[in-house]
Coordinates of C-alpha atoms and ligand atoms in Angstrom, one line a residue:
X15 CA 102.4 23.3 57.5
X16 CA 105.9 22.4 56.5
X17 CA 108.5 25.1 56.3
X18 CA 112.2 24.8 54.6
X19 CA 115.2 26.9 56.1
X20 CA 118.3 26.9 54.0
X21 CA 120.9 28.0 55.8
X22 CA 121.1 27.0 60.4
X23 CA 123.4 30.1 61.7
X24 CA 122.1 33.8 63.2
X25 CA 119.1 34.4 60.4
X26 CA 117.7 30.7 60.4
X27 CA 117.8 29.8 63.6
X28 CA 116.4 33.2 64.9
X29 CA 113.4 32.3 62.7
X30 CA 113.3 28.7 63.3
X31 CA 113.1 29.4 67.1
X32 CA 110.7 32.4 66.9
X33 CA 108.4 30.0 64.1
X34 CA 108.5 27.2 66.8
X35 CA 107.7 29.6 69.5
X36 CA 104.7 31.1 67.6
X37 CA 103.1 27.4 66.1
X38 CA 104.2 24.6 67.9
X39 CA 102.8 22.4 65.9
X40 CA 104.9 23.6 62.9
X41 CA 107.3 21.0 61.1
X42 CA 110.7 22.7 60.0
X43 CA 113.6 21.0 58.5
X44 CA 116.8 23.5 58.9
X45 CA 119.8 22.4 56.1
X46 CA 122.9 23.4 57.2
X47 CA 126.2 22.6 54.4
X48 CA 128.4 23.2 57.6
X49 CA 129.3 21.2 60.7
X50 CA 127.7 23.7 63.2
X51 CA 124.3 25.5 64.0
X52 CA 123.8 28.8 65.5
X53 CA 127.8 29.9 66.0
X54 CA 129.3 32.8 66.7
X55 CA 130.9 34.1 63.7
X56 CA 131.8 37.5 65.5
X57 CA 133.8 35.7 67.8
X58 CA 136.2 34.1 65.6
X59 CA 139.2 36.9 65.5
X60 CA 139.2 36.3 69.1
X61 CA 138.8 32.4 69.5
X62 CA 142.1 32.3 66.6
X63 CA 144.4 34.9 68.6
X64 CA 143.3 33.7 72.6
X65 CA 145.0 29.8 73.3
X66 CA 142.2 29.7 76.4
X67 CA 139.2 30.4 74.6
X68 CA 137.1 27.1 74.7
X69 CA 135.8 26.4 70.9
X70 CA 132.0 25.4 72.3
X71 CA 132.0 28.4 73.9
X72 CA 131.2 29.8 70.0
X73 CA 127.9 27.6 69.9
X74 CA 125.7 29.0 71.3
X75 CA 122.4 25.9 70.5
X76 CA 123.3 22.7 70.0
X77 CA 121.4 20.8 67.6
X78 CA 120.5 18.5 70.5
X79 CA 118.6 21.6 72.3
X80 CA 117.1 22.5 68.7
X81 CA 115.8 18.9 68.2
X82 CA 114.5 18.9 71.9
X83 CA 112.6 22.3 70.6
X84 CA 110.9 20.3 67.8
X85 CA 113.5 21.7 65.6
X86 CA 115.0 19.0 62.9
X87 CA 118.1 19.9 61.8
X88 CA 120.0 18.2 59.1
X89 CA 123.9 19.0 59.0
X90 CA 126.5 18.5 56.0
X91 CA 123.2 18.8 53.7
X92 CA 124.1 21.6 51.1
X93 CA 120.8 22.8 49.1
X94 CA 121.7 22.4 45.6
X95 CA 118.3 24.2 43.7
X96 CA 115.1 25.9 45.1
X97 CA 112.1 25.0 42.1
X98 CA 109.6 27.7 43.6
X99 CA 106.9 26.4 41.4
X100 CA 106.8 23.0 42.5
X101 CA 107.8 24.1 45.8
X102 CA 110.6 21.5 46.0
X103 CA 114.3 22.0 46.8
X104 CA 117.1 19.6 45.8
X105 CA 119.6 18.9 48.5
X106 CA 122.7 17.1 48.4
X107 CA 124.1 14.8 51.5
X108 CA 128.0 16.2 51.7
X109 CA 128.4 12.9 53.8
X110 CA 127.4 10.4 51.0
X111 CA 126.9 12.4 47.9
X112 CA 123.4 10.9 48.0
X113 CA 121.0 13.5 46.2
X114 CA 117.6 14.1 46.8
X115 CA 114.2 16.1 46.7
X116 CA 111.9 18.0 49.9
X117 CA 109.0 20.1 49.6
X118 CA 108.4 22.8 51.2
X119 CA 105.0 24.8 52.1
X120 CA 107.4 27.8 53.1
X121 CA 110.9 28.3 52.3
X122 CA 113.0 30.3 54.3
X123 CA 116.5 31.3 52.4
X124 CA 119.0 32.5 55.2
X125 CA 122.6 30.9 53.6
X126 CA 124.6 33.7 54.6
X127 CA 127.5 35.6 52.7
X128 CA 131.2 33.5 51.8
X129 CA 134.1 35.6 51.9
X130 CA 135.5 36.8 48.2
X131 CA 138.8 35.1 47.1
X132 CA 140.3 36.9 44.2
X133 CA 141.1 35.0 40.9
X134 CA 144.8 35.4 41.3
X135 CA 147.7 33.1 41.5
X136 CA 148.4 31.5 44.4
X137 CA 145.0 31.2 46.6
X138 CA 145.4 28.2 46.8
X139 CA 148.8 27.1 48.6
X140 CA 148.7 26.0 52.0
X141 CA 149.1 28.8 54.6
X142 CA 146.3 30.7 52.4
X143 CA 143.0 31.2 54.6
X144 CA 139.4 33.0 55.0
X145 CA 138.0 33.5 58.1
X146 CA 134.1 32.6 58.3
X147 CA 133.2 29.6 60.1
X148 CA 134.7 27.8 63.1
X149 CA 136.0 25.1 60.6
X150 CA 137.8 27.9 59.2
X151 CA 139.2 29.4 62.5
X152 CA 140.4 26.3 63.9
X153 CA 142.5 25.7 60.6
X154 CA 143.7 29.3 61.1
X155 CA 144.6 28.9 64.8
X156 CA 146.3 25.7 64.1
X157 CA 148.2 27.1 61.3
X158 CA 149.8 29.8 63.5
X159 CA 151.0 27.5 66.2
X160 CA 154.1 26.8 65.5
X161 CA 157.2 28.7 66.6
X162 CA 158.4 29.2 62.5
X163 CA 155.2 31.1 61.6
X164 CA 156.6 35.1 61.9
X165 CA 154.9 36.3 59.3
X166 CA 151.7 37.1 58.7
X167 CA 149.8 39.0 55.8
X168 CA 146.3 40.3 56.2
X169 CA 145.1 41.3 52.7
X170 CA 141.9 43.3 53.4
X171 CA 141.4 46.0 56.1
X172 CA 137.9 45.8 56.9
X173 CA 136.1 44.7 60.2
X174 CA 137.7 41.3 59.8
X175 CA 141.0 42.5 58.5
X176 CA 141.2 44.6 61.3
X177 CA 140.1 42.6 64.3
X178 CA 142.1 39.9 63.1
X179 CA 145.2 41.8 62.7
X180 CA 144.6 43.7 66.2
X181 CA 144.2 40.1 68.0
X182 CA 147.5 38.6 66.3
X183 CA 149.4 41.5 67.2
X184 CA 149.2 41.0 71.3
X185 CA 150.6 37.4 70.0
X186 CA 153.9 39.1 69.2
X187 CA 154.5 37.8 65.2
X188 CA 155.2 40.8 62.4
X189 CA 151.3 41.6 60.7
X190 CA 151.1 43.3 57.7
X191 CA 147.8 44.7 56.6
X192 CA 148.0 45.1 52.9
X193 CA 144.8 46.9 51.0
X194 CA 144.1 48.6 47.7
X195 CA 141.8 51.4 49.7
X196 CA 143.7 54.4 51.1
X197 CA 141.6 54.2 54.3
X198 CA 141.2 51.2 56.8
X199 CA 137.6 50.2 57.8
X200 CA 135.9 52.4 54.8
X201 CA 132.6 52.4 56.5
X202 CA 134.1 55.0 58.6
X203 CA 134.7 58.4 57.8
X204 CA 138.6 59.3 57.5
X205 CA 138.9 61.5 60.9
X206 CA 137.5 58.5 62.4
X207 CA 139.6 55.6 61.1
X208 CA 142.5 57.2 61.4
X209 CA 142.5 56.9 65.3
X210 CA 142.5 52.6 64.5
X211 CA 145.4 53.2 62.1
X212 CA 147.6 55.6 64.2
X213 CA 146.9 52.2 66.9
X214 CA 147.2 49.7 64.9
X215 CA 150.8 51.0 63.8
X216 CA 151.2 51.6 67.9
X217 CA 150.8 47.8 68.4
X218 CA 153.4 46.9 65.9
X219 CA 151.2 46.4 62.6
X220 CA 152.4 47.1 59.7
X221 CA 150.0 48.9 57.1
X222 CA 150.3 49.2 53.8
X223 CA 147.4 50.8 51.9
X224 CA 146.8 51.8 48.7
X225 CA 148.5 48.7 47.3
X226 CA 146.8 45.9 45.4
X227 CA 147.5 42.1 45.8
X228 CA 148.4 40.8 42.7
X229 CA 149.7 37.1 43.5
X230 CA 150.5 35.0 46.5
X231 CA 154.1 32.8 46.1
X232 CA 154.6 29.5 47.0
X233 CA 155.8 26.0 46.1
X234 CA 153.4 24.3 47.9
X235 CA 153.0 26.3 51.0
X236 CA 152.5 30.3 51.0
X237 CA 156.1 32.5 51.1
X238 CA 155.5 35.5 50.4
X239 CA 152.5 38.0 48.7
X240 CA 153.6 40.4 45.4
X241 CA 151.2 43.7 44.9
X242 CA 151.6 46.4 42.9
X243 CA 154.2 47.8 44.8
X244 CA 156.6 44.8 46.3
X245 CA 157.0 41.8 47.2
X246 CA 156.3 40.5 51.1
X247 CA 157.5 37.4 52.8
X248 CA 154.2 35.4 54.7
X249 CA 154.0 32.5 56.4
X250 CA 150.2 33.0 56.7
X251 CA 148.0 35.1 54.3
X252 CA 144.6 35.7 55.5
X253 CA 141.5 36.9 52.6
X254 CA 139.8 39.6 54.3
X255 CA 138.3 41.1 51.2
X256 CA 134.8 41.3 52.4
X257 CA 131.8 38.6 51.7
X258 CA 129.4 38.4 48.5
X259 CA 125.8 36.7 49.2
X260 CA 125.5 32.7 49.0
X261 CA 123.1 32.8 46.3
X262 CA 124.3 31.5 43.2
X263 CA 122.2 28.2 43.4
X264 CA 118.9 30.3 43.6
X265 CA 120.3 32.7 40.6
X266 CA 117.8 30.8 38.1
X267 CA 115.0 30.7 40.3
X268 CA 112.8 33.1 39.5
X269 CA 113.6 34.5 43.4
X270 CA 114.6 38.5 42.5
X271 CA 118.3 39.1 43.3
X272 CA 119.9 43.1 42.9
X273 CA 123.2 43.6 40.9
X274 CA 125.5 41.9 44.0
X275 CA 123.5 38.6 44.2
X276 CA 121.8 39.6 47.2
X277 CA 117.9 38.4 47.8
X278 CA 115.9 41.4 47.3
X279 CA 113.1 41.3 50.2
X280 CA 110.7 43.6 51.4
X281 CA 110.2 44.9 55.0
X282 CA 108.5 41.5 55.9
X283 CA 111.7 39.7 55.2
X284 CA 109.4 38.3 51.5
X285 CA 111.1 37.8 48.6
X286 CA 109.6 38.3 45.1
X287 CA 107.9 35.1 44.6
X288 CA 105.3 33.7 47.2
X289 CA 105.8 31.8 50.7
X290 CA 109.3 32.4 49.9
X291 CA 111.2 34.5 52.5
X292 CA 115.0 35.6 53.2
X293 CA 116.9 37.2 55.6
X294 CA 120.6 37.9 57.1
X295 CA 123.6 38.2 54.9
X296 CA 122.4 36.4 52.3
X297 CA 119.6 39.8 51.7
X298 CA 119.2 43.0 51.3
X299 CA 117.8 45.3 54.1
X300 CA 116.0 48.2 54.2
X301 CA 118.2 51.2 55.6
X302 CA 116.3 53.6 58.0
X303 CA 117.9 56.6 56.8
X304 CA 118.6 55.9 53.3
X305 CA 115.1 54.7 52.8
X306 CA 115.9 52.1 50.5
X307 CA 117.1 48.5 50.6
X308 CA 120.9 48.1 51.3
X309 CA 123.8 45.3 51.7
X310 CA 125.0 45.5 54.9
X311 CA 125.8 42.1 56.3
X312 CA 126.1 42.4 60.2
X313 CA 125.4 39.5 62.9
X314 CA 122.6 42.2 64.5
X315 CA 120.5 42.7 61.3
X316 CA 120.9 38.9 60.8
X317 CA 119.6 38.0 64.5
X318 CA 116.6 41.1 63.7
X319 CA 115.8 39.8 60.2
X320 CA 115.4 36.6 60.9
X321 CA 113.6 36.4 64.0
X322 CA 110.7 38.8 62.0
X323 CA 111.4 35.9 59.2
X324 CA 110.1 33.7 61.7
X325 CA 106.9 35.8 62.9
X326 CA 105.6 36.3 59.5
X327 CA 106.4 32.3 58.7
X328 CA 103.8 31.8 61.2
X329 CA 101.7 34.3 59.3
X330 CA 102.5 37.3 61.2
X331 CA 102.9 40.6 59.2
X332 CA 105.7 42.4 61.4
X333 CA 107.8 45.0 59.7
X334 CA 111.5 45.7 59.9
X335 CA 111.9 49.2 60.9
X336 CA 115.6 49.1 59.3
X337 CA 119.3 48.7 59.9
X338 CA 121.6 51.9 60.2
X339 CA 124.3 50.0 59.6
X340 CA 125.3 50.5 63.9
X341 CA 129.1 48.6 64.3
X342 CA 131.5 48.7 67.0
X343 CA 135.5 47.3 66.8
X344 CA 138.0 47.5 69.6
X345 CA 141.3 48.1 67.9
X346 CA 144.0 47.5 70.5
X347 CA 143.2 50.4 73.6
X348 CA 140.4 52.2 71.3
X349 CA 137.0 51.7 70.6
X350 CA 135.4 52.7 67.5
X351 CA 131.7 52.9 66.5
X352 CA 129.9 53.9 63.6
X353 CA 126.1 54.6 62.9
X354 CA 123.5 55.9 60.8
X355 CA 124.9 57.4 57.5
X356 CA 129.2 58.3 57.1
X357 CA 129.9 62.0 55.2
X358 CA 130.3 60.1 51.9
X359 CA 127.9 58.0 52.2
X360 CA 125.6 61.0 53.2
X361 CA 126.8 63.0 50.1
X362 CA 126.7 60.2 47.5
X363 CA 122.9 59.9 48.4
X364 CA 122.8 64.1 47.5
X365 CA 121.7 65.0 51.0
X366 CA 122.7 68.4 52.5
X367 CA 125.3 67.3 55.2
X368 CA 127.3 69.1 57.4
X369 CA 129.9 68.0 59.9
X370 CA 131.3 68.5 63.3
X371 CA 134.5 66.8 65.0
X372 CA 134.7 67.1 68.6
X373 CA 136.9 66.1 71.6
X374 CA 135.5 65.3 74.7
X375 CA 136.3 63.4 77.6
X376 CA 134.3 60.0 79.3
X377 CA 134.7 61.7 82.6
X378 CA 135.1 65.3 84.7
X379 CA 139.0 65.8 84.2
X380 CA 139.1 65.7 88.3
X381 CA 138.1 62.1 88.0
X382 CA 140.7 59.3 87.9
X383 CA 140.5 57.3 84.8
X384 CA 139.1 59.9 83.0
X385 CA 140.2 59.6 78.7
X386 CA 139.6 61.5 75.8
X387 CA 136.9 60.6 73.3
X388 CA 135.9 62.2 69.7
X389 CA 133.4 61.8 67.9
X390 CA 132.2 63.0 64.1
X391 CA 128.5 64.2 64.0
X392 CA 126.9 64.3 60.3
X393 CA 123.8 66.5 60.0
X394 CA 121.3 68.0 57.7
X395 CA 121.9 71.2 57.0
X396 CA 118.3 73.0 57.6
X397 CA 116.5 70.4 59.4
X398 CA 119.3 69.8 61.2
X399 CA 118.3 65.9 61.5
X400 CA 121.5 63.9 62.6
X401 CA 122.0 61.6 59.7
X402 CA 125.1 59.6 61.5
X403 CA 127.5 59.5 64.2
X404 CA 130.9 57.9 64.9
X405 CA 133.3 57.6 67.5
X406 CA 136.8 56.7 69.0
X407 CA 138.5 56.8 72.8
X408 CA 139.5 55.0 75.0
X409 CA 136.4 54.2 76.5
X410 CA 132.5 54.6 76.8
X411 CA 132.0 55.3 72.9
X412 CA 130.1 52.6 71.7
X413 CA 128.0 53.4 74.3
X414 CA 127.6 57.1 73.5
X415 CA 127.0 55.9 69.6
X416 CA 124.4 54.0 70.5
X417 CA 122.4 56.8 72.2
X418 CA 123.0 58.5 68.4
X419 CA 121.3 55.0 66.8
X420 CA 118.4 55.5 68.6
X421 CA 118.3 59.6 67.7
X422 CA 117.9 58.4 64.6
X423 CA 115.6 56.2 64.6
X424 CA 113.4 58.9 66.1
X425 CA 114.6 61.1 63.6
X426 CA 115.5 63.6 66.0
X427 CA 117.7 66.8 65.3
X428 CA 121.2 68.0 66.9
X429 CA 119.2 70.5 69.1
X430 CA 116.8 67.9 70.5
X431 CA 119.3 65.4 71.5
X432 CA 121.8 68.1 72.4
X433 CA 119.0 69.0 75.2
X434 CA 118.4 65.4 76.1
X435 CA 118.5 64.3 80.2
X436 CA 121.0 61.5 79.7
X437 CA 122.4 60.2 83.1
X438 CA 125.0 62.3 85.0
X439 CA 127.3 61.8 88.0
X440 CA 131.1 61.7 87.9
X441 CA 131.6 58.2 87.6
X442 CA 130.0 57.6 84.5
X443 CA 130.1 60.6 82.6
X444 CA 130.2 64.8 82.6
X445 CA 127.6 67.1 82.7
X446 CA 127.2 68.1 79.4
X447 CA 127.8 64.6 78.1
X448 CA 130.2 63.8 74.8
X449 CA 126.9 63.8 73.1
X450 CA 125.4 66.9 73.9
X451 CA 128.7 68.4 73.0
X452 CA 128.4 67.4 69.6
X453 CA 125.2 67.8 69.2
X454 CA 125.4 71.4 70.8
X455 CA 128.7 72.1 68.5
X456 CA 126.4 71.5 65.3
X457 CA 125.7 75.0 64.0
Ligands
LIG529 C1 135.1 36.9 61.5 C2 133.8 37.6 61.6 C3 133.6 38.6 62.5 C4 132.3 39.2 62.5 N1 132.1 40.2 63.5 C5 130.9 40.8 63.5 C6 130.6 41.7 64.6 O1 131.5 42.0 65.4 N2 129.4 42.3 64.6 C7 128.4 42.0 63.6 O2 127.3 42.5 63.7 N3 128.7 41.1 62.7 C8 129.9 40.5 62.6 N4 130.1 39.5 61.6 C9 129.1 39.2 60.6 C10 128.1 38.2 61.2 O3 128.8 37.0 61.5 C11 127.1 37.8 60.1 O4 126.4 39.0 59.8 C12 126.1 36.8 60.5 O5 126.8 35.6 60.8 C13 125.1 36.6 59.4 O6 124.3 35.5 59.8 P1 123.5 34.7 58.7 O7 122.7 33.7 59.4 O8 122.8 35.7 57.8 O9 124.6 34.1 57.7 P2 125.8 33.1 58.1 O10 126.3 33.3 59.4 O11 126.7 33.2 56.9 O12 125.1 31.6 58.0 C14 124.6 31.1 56.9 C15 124.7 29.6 56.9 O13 124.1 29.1 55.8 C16 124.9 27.9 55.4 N5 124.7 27.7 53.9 C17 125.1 28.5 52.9 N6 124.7 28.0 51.7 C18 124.0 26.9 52.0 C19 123.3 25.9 51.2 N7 123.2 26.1 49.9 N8 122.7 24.9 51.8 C20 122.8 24.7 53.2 N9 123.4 25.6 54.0 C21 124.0 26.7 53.4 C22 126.3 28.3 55.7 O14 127.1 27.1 55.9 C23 126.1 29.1 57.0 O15 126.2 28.3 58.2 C24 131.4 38.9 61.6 C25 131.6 37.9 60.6 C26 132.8 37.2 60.6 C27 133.1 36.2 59.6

C-alpha cells in the first residue's frame, strides 16, 4: 500500500507519522515544494523580531528523523497535477526542472494555504514581503537589519498583521498597520479587539484602519505605500492580507473544492473522490457549533486534521468532532482569546444571541499581582447554550477561554458552567472565577 502526501508541514506530517505509527509496513512518499518539513509557522512573528532566537529551533523533525521513521521525504519537489483516475500525480523537481510521474494507492492533499498579494502596483519591489515560511522570515529579518530601515508598513491587521507589528514594535522602528476593515483581528467581536488596539497604539503603533492600499512606490526598492487616503513612507511593507488554499493545481481534478478553493472533506478528512483525503489549511473543516464545514486555517485544526488523516489512511474510520475556531495572540502586555462563535458571526448564522461583557479580575484584589480581565460571553437566548467566548487582561485569559472551548463542546449552558467546581485558592484565581462571573451575569 503506497500512499502520496502533497504537502510535509503540520497536516502531512501529523498523518505521515500517525500512518507510520498505525502500519509500519506502509510506503509513503511526502512532497514538499519548500526547503523545510514540519516547521513552525506560528513562530515566525517571533523568530523575525527576537536577534537570539535560533532558526532550527522552528523545526521541529528533521527529515533525517522522518527517514529514520520509514518516512521518505522528497524536498524542492512541487506536485504539478493529481489524475485521480489513473491514480498518478505529476511532480516537478524545483532543483532540476526534471518532470515526472508517481502513483499513488492513497493520496493525501495537505499543501497548506499561500498568503494573498493584491494585484496592485508595486508588489513587487524589494523591501515588499509575506510572511509564511521560514524562507520567508529569514528574508524579512534580514531585511530589517540595517540601521536605515525606520519604517515599516504592515498592510493587514489580522493574526499575522498584528503579531508581527506587536513584535517589531519592542524593536523601536515607527509601524504602521494600515487596513481596509474598521476593526483589527475581525474574528473578534469589537469590545474585544479594541483592548489590542488601545495597546497596540500604547506600544507606539500606528493604526490606520478603514483605509485601502492602493499601490506600493518604489524605483527599485519599496518607499512609500499610497491608499485611499495618503500616501506613507516604508522601508519595509509586509502583506498580511490573510491566506487563500494551495489548490489551484487540483482545480481540474475532479477533487470537489467550495467557492474559496478550499478541499471540501468530510468528517473523515475524505474528499469527494475515492482514496483521496485532505486536511489543514488547504480544507475545509467542520465547525462544532455552526454545524457545517468552515475555512478556518489554524496550526491546531491542521495538527487535529491531519493526524485523523493519517488514522483513516490506515483504514481507520475516526471522526473529527470539529474546530471552534479557539485562537489566542499576546499583543504587547494583553492576552486575547477567542472561541466558539463571535456576536456577528452568531447573528449572520440567524441564531438567537445574547451578550454579556464583564470585568473581573485573575486574582482576590488582596493578592499581589492581581489584574483585571474581561471577557464577552455570547449565548442563546432560551437555551441559554454558550455559543462563544472571548477574552482580554493581562493575564490567565487564554486559559479561562479554554475552559469556555470545552463548554462547548459539551454544549453546555451559562447556568451549568456558571456552577462548575473549577479550582480555587488565591494564587491562581478567585472564588467565583472570571468564568462563573460571566456565565452567572447571563440573564
Ligand atoms: C506567521 C504565522 C503565524 C501563525 N500563527 C498561528 C498561531 O499562533 N496559531 C495557530 O493555530 N495557527 C497559526 N498560524 C497558522 C498555521 O501556521 C497553519 O494553520 C498551519 O501551518 C497549517 O498547516 P498545513 O500543514 O495545513 O499547511 P502549511 O503549513 O501551509 O503547509 C503546507 C505545505 O505544503 C507545501 N506545498 C504547497 N503546495 C505544494 C505542492 N503543490 N507540492 C508540494 N508541496 C506543496 C508548502 O510548501 C507547505 O510547506 C500561523 C501562520 C503563520 C504564517
Amino acid at each position: 500500500m503506497k500512499t502520496i502526501i502533497v504537502g510535509g508541514d503540520a497536516a502531512g506530517m501529523s498523518a505521515a507519522s500517525k500512518l507510520k505509527r498505525l502500519k509500519q509496513d506502509s510506503e509513503i512518499v511526502v512532497y514538499e515544494k519548500g526547503n523545510y518539513l514540519s516547521y513552525a509557522s506560528c513562530g515566525l512573528p517571533y523568530y523575525v523580531a527576537d536577534g537570539t532566537m535560533e532558526q532550527r529551533g522552528l523545526i521541529q523533525r528533521t527529515k533525517q528523523e522522518f527517514e529514520t521513521a520509514g518516512i521518505r521525504p522528497v524536498l524542492r519537489h512541487e506536485v504539478r497535477q493529481v489524475i485521480p483516475e489513473q491514480k498518478k500525480i505529476t511532480v516537478k523537481n524545483l532543483i532540476t526542472g526534471e518532470i515526472f510521474d508517481d502513483s499513488f494507492d492513497k493520496l493525501l492533499i495537505a499543501t497548506g494555504a499561500h498568503p494573498v498579494v493584491p494585484s496592485l502596483p508595486g508588489t513587487e519591489l524589494e523591501g515588499v514581503h509575506t510572511l509564511k515560511t521560514i524562507d520567508d522570515a529569514v528574508a524579512l529579518k534580514n531585511r530589517l537589519m540595517p540601521d536605515n530601515v525606520r519604517n515599516i508598513a504592515v498592510i493587514g491587521g489580522g493574526y499575522i498583521g498584528v503579531e508581527v507589528a506587536e513584535a517589531l514594535a519592542q524593536t523601536g522602528r515607527s509601524i504602521r498597520i494600515i487596513q481596509r476593515p474598521d476593526v483589527l483581528i475581525k474574528n473578534f467581536d469589537p469590545e474585544i479587539s479594541s483592548f489590542a488596539y488601545r495597546e497596540l497604539e500604547r506600544l507606539g503603533v500606528e493604526i490606520k484602519t478603514g483605509e485601502r492600499l492602493q499601490a506600493i512606490l518604489g524605483t527599485s526598492r519599496v518607499e512609500a505605500v499610497v491608499t485611499d487616503r495618503g500616501t506613507y513612507a516604508a522601508d519595509v511593507v509586509l502583506l498580511a492580507l490573510g491566506v487563500a488554499p494551495s489548490t489551484e493545481f487540483i482545480k481540474d481534478s475532479g477533487i470537489e473544492l467550495a467557492e474559496n478553493g478550499a478541499v471540501i472533506i468530510d468528517r473523515e478528512m475524505r474528499t469527494s473522490l475515492p482514496d483521496v483525503y485532505s486536511a489543514g489549511d488547504c480544507a475545509e473543516v467542520y465547525h462544532m457549533v455552526r454545524m457545517e464545514n468552515a475555512y478556518i486555517p489554524l496550526a491546531t485544526t491542521a495538527n487535529k486534521c491531519g493526524r485523523i488523516a493519517g488514522e483513516n489512511l490506515a483504514g481507520g474510520h475516526v471522526s473529527f468532532a470539529g474546530t471552534l475556531g479557539s485562537a489566542a495572540i499576546k499583543v504587547g502586555k494583553l492576552e486575547l482569546a477567542r472561541t466558539g462563535l463571535s456576536e456577528s458571526e452568531a447573528r449572520r448564522l440567524g441564531l438567537d444571541v445574547k451578550t454579556v461583557l464583564v470585568k473581573a479580575s485573575d486574582l482576590p484584589h488582596y493578592y499581589p499581582g492581581a489584574s483585571p480581565l474581561r471577557i464577552k460571553l455570547n449565548y442563546e437566548s432560551g437555551t441559554r447554550r454558550i455559543l462563544g467566548a472571548q477574552g482580554a487582561g493581562e493575564k490567565g485569559v487564554v486559559l479561562r477561554i479554554d475552559i469556555f472551548a470545552a463548554a462547548i463542546a459539551n454544549r453546555m449552558s451559562a447556568d451549568e458552567l456558571g456552577m462548575l467546581d473549577l479550582c480555587y485558592a488565591p494564587p491562581f484565581s478567585t472564588p467565583w472565577d472570571a468564568v462563573h462571573i460571566a456565565t452567572n451575569a447571563a440573564k
